[in-house]
Coordinates of C-alpha atoms in Angstrom, one line a residue:
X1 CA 44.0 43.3 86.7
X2 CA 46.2 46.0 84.8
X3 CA 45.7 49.4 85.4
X4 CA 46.2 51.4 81.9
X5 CA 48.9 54.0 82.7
X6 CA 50.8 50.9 84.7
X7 CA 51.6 51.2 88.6
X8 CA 53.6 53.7 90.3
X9 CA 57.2 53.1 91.5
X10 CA 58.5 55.6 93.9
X11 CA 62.6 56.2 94.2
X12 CA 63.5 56.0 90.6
X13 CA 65.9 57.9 88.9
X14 CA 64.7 60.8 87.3
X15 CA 65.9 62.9 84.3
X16 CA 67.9 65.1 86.1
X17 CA 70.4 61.8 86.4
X18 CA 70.3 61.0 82.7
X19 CA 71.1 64.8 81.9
X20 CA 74.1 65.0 84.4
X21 CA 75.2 61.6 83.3
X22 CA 75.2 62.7 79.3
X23 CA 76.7 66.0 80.0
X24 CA 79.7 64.2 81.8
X25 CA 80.3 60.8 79.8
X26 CA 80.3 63.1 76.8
X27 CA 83.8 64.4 77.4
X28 CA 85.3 61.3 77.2
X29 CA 83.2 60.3 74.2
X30 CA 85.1 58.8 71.0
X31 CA 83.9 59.3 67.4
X32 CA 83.8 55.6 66.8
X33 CA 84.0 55.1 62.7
X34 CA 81.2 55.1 60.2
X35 CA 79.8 51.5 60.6
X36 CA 78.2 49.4 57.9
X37 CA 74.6 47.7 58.9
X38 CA 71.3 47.1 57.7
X39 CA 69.0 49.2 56.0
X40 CA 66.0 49.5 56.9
X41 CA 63.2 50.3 54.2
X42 CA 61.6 53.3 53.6
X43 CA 63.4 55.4 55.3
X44 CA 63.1 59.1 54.2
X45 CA 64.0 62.2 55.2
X46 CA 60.8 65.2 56.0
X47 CA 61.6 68.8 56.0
X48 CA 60.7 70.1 60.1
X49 CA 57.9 72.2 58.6
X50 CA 55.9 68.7 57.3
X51 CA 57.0 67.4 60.6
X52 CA 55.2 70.2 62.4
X53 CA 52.3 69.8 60.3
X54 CA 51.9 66.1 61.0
X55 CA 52.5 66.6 64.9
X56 CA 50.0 68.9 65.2
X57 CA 45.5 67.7 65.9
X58 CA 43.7 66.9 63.1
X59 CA 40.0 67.7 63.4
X60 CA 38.1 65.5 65.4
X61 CA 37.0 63.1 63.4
X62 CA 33.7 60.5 64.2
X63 CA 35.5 56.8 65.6
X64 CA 33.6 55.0 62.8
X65 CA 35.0 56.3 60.3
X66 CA 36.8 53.8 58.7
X67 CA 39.7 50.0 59.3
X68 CA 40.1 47.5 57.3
X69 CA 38.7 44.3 56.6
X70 CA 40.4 41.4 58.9
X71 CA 39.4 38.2 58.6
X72 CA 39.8 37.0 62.2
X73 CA 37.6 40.1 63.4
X74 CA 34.8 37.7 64.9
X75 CA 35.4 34.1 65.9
X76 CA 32.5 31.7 63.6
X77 CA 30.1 30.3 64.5
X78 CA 27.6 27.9 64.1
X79 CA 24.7 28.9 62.3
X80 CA 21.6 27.6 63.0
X81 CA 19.4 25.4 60.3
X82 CA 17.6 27.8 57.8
X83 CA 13.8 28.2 58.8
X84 CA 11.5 26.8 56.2
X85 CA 14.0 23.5 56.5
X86 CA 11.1 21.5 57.5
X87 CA 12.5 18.0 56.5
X88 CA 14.6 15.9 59.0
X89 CA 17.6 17.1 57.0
X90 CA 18.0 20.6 56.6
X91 CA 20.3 20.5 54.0
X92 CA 18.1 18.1 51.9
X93 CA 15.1 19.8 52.8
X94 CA 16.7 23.0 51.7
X95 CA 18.8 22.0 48.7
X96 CA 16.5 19.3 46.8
X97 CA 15.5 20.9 43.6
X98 CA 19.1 22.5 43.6
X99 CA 20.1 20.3 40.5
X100 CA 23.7 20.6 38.9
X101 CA 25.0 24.0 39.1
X102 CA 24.6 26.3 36.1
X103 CA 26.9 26.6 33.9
X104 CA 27.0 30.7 34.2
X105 CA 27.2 32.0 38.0
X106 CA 25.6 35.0 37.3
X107 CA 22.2 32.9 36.6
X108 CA 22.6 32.1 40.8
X109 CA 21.3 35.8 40.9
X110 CA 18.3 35.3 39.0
X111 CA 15.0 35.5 40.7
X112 CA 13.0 32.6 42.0
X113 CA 16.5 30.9 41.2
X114 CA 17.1 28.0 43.6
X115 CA 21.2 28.1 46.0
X116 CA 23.9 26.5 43.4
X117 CA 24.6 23.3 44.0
X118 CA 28.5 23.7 44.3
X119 CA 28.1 26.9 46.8
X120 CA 24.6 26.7 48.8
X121 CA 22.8 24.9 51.6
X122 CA 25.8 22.6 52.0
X123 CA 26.8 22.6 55.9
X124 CA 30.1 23.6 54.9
X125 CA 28.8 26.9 53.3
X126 CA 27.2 27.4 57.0
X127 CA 30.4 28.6 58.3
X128 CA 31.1 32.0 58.5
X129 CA 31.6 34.5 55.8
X130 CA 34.3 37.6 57.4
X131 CA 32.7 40.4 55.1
X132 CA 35.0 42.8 57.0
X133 CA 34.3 46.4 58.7
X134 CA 31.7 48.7 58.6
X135 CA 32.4 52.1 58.4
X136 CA 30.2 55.5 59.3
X137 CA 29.3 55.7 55.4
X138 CA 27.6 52.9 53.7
X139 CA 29.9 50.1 52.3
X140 CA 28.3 47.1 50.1
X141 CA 28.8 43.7 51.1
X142 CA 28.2 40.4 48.4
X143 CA 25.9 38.3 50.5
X144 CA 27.0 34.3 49.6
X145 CA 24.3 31.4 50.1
X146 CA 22.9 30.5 53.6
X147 CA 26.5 31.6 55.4
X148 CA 26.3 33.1 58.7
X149 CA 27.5 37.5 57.9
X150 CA 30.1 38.7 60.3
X151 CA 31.2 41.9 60.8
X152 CA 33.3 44.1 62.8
X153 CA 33.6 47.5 63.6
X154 CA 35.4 50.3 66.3
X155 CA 33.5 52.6 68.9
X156 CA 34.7 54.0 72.1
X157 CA 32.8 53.6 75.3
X158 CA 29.9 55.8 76.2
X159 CA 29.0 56.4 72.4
X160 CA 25.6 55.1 71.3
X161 CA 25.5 53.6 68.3
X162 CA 23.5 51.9 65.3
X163 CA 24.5 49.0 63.6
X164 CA 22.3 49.5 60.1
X165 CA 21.6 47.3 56.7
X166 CA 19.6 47.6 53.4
X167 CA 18.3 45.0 51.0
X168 CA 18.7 42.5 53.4
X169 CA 17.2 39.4 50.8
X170 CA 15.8 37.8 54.0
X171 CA 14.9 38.3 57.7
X172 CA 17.6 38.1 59.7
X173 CA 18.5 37.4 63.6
X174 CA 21.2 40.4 63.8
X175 CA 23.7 40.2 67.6
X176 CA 25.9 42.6 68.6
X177 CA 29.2 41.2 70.1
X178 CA 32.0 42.6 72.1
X179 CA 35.4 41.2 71.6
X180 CA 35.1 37.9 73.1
X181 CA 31.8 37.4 71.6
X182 CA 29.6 38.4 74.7
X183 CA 26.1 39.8 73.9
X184 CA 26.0 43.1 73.7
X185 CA 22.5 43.6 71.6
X186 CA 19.8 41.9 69.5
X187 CA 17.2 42.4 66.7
X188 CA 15.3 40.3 64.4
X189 CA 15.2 42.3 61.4
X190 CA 12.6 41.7 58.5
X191 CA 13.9 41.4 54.6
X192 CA 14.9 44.7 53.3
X193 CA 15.9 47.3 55.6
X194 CA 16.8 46.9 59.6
X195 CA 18.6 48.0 62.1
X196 CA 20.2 47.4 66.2
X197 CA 21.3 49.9 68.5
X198 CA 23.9 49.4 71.2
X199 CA 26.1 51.1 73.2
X200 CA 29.7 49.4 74.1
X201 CA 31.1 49.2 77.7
X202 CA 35.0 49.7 76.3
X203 CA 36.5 50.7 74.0
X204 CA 38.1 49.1 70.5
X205 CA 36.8 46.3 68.2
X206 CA 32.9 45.3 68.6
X207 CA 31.3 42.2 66.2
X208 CA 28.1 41.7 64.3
X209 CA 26.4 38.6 63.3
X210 CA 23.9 38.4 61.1
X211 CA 22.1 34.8 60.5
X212 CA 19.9 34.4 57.9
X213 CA 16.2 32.8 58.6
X214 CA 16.2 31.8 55.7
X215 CA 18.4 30.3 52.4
X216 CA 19.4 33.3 50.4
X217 CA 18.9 32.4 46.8
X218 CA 22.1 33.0 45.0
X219 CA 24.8 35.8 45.4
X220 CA 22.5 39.0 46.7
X221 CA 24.3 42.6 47.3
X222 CA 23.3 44.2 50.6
X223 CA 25.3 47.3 52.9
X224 CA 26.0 48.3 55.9
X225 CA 26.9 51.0 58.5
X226 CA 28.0 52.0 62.1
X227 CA 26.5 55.2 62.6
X228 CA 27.1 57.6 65.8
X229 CA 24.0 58.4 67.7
X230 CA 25.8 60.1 70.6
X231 CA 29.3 60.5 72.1
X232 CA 30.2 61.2 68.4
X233 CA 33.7 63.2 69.0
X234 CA 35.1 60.1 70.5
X235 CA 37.7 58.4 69.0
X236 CA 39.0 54.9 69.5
X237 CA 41.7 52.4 67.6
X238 CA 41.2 48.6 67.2
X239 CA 44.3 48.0 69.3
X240 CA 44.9 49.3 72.5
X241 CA 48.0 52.0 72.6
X242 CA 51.2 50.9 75.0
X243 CA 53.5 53.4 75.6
X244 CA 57.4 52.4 76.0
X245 CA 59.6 54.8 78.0
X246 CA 63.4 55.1 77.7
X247 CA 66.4 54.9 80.0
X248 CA 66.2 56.3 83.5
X249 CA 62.9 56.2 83.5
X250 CA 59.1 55.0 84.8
X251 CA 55.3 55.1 85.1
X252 CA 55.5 58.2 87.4
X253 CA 58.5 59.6 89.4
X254 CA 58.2 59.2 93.0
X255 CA 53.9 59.2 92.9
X256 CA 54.1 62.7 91.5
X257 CA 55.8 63.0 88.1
X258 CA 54.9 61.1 84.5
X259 CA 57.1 60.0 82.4
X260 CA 54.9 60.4 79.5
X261 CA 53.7 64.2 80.9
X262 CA 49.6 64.1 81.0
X263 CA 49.4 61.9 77.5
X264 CA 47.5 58.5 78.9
X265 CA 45.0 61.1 80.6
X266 CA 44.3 63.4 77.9
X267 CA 44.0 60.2 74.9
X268 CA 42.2 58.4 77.4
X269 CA 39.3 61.6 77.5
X270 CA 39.6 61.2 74.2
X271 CA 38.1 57.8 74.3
X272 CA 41.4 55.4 73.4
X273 CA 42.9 52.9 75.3
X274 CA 46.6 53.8 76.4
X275 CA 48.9 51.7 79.4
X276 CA 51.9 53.4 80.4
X277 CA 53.8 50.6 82.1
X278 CA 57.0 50.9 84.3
X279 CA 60.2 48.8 82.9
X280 CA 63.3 48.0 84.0
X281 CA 64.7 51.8 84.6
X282 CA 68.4 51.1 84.1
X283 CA 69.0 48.0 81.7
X284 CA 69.8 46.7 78.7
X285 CA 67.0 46.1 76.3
X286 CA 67.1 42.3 76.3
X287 CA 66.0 42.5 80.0
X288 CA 63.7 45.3 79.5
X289 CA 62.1 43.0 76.6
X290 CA 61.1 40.9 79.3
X291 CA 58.9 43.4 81.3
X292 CA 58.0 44.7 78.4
X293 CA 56.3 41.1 77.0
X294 CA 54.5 40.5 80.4
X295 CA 52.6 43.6 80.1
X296 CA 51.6 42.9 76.8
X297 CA 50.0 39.5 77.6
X298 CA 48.4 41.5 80.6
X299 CA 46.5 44.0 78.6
X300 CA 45.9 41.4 76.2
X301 CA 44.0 39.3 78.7
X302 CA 42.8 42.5 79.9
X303 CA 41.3 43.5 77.0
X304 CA 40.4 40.9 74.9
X305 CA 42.0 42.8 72.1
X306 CA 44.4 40.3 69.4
X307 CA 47.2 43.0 69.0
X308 CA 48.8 46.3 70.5
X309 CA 50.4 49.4 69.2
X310 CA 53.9 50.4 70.5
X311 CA 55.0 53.4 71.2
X312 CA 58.6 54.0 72.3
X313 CA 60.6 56.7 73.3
X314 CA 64.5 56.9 73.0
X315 CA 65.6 53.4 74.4
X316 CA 62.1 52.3 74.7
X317 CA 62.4 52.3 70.8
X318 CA 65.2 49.7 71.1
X319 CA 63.5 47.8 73.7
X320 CA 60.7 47.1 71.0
X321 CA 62.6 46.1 68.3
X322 CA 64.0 43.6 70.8
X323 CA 60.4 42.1 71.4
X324 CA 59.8 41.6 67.4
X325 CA 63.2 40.1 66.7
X326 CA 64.0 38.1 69.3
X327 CA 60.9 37.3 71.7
X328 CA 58.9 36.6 68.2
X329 CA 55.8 38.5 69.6
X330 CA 54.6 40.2 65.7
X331 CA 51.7 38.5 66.3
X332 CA 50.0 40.3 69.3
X333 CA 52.2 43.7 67.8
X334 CA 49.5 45.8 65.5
X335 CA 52.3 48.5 64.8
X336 CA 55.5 49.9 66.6
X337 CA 56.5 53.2 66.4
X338 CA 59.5 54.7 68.1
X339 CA 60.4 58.9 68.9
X340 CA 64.1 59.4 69.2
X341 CA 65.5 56.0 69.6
X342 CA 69.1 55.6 69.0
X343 CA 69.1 52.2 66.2
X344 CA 72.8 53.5 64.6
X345 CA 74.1 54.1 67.6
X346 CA 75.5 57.1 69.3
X347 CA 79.0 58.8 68.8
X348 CA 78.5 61.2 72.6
X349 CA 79.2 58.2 75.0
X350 CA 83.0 56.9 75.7
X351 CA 82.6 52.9 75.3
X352 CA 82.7 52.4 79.0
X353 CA 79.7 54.6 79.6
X354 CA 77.3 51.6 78.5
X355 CA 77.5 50.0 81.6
X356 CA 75.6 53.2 83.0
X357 CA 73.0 52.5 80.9
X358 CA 72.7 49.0 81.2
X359 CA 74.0 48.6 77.1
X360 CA 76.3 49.4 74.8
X361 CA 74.9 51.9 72.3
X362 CA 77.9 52.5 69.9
X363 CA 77.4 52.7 66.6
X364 CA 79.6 49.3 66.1
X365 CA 77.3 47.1 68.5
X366 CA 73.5 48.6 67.5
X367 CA 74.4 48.3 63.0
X368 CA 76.5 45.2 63.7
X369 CA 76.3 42.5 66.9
X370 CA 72.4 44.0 67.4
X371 CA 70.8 44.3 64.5
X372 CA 72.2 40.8 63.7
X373 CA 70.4 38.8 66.8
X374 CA 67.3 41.1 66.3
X375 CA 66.6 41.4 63.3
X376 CA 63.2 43.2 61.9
X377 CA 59.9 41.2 62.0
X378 CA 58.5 41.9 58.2
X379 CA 54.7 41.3 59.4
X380 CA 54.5 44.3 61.7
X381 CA 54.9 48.0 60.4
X382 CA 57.5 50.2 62.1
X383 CA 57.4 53.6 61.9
X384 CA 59.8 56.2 63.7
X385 CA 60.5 59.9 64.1
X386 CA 63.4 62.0 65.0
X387 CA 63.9 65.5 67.0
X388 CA 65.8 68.6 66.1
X389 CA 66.5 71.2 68.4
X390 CA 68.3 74.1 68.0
X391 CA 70.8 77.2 70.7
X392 CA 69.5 79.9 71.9
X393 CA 71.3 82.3 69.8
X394 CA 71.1 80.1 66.2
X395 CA 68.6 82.1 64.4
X396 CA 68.8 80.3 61.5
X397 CA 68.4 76.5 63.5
X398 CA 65.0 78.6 64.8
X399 CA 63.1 79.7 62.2
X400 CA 63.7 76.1 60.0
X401 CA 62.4 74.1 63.0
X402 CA 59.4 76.4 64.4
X403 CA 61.4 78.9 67.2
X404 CA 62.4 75.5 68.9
X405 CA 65.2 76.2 72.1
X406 CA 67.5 73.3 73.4
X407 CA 66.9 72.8 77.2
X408 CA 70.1 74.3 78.5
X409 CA 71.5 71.1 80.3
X410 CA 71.0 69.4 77.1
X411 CA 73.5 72.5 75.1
X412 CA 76.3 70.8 75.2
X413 CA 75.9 67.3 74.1
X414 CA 73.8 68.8 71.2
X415 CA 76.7 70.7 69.9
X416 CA 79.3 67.9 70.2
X417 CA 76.6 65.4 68.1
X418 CA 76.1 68.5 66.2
X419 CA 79.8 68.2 65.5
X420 CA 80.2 64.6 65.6
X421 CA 77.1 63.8 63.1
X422 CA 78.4 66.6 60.7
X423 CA 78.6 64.1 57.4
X424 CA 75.6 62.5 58.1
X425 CA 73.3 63.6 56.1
X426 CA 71.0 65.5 57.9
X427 CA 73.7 68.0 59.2
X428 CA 73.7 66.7 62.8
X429 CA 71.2 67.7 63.7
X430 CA 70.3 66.2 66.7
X431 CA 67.6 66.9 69.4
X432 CA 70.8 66.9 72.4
X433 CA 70.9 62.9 72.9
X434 CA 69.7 61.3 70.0
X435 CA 70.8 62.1 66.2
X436 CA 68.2 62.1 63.5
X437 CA 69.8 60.0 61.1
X438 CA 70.2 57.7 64.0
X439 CA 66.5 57.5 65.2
X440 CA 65.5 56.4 61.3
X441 CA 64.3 52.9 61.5
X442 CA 61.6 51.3 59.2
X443 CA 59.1 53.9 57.9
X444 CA 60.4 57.2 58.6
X445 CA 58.0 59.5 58.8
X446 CA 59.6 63.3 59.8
X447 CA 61.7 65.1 62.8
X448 CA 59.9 66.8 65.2
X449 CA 60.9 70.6 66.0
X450 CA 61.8 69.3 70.4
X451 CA 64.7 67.9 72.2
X452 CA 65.2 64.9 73.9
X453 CA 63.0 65.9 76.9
X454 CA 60.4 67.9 75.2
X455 CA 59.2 65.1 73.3
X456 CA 57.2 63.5 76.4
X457 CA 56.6 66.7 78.3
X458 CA 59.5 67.7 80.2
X459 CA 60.5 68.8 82.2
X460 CA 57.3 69.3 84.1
X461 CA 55.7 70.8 81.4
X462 CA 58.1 73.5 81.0
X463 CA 59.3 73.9 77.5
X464 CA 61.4 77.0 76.0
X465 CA 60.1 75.8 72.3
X466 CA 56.2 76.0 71.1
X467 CA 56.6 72.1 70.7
X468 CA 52.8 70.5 72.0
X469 CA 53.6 67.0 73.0
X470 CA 49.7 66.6 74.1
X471 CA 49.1 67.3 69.9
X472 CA 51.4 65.1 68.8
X473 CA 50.4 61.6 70.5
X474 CA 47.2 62.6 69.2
X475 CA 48.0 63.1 66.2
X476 CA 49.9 59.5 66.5
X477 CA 46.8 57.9 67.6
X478 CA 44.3 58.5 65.0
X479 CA 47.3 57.8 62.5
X480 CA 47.6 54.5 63.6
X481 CA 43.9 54.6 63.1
X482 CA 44.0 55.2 59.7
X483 CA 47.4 52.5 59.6
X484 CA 44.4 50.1 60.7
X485 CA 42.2 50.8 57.8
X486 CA 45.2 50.6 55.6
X487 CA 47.1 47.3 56.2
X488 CA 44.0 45.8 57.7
X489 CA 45.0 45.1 60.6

């Protein structure tokens, strides 16, 4: 089984090699010349005081609340044969004074009106109907002839829950399913109103079923709702969360250290579902890929769950673009989202410095050779953020990115990118590895006021800027949340 949070390697290196590596490439560095590569859409530029705002917790909000219909939410079923079908075929028994269908639809909704001929009682209009999620607020549904009601919704474990209808036009045998359609709950409930309660053993995408006992009669409106009983400030996605680290690093340094500094453990009281899995530490990002795609199909199988989210910081970011274009895995990939990676490139390290890191990361190789053998997977929404820092003694830097203060070994790499990134467009700013206009990718959606290390909690927790990296991966999960409800997914 996979542990979430990954396993621990002892012996790797740590960021105190990547800092004295940077620091000493960088004087050999070349400013290799403005390349020409893709574009990716939607990129845009956020001033650091929206950036702030989006990084920091929004109020807790109740885990029902709201994703979007999918239509592969819960696997069909059969349905059994409708209950007053007394004859030795249901579907005769059930559908003999159906006559031709009318010739307005509407008349299907009349009362005492017997299922059209062209949409009821037939077994093919037995199979399933996907009426999507159900939400904390009531949501109507359009009930079709004698088809089989599926629905889906998200809860975190330990919440207890209600899975609720109204004007239900016949009894119904409701089940509550997890994710690979085990039972979780039952109820028989009558015509008209009913309800099941439940309480999930994990966390993410729960099913309902609801089989008629009867043919409905035409095309009846009913709704529905998930409503929190208890556990009501915990919050879940769909999809469990993977986190991707970068270069140099792990899981946790030597048993001791995170990489991603106390984030599985404090989204994880939350109620999500976060892995924090241990790559190839020094590589290039085609081998990384690889340990990256086995611990997808882990959780996966783990889980139950049909997709993950990506996060990835710095190389990490790379490593996922990597999985989309050239391992074809968009289809178990919800969303990606990257903090600080470098897709143009980097003009601090001297071309032979790539071998250091496993890959060359000029600005020639990511826009060109790279981006042509991976190129972006259309179905899955990517999403990235950059990182400003500022020196000590730059006043101005300060107060435009919230009092933020480089980590000192980082100084001077920031101020030759700072130099070197001058014509980019965003000034150069850079957060002492990485430089904004090189961490945009996809959907861009701000910079964060935190260097390089800052951005995942280091080091140790120590931080000479007000940046809360805790706030801001929360603040990521319930966004891709919300990216659920949106793109249905």
């Amino acid at each position: 089984m996979l542990r979430p949070g990954g396993t621990t390697m002892n012996g790797r290196c740590g960021w105190a090699i990547l800092v004295a590596f940077v620091v000493t490439a960088c004087g050999s560095a070349s400013t290799p010349g403005d390349a020409e590569g893709p574009t990716p859409d939607a990129a845009r530029a956020v001033e650091a005081d929206a950036a702030a705002d989006a990084a920091a917790p929004a109020d807790a909000a109740a885990p029902a609340d709201g994703a979007a219909p999918s239509p592969d939410a819960a696997a069909p079923a059969d349905a059994a044969a409708p209950a007053d079908a007394a004859a030795p075929s249901p579907d005769a028994a059930a559908c003999e004074d159906c006559g031709p269908p009318p010739a307005d639809p509407e008349d299907c909704a009349e009362p005492g009106a017997p299922p059209c001929a062209d949409a009821g009682c037939g077994a093919e209009a037995r199979e399933a109907a996907h009426q999507g999620e159900v939400h904390a607020e009531w949501t109507p549904f359009d009930a079709p002839p004698c088809a089989p009601l599926h629905h889906f919704g998200v809860a975190a474990a330990g919440q207890d829950l209600t899975f609720a209808v109204r004007g239900l036009p016949v009894p119904a045998r409701a089940e509550v399913l997890d994710v690979r359609d085990a039972p979780l709950a039952a109820a028989d409930l009558p015509a008209g109103d009913g309800a099941v309660e439940f309480r999930p053993p994990a966390a993410g995408e729960v099913r309902f079923r609801l089989t008629p006992a009867a043919p409905i009669r035409g095309h009846t409106r009913y709704v529905a709702r998930l409503a929190c009983r208890a556990g009501c400030d915990l919050e879940a996605t769909r999809s469990p969360i993977v986190l991707v680290h970068g270069a140099f690093g792990t899981d946790v340094y030597f048993g001791v250290l995170e990489y991603w500094l106390g984030v599985r453990e404090a989204l994880t009281a939350r109620g999500y579902v976060v892995y924090t899995p241990a790559l190839t530490p020094v590589g290039a990002s085609e081998r990384r890929a690889v340990d990256l795609a086995a611990v997808i199909d882990d959780v996966l199988a783990e889980t139950g769950a049909a997709r993950v989210h990506l996060i990835g910081h710095s190389q990490g970011g790379v490593d996922i673009r990597v999985l989309l274009g050239g391992f074809g895995y968009g289809d178990r990939v919800a969303s990606a989202t990257s903090v600080s990676s470098p897709h143009r490139g980097v003009r601090l390290l001297a071309a032979e410095a790539g071998d250091l890191v496993g890959m060359p990361f000029s600005e020639d190789y990511m826009l060109g050779e790279f981006a042509a053998r991976f190129p972006a997977d259309p179905s899955v929404p990517f999403y990235s953020w950059g990182g400003a820092t500022c020196l000590r003694l730059d006043a101005a830097c300060r107060a435009r990115f919230d009092d933020e203060v480089i980590f000192t070994p980082l100084a001077a790499t920031y101020g030759i990118a700072r130099l070197r990134y001058a014509d980019d467009g965003f000034e150069g700013l850079n957060d002492g590895i990485v430089a904004v206009s090189s961490a945009r990718w996809g959907e861009f959606l701000g910079i964060l006021p935190a260097d390089h290390l800052d951005q995942v909690g280091h080091l140790a927790g120590v931080r000479e800027g007000p940046f809360d990296h805790l706030a801001f991966y929360l603040a990521e999960a319930r966004r891709l949340r919300r990216m659920e409800v949106d793109h249905q997914r």
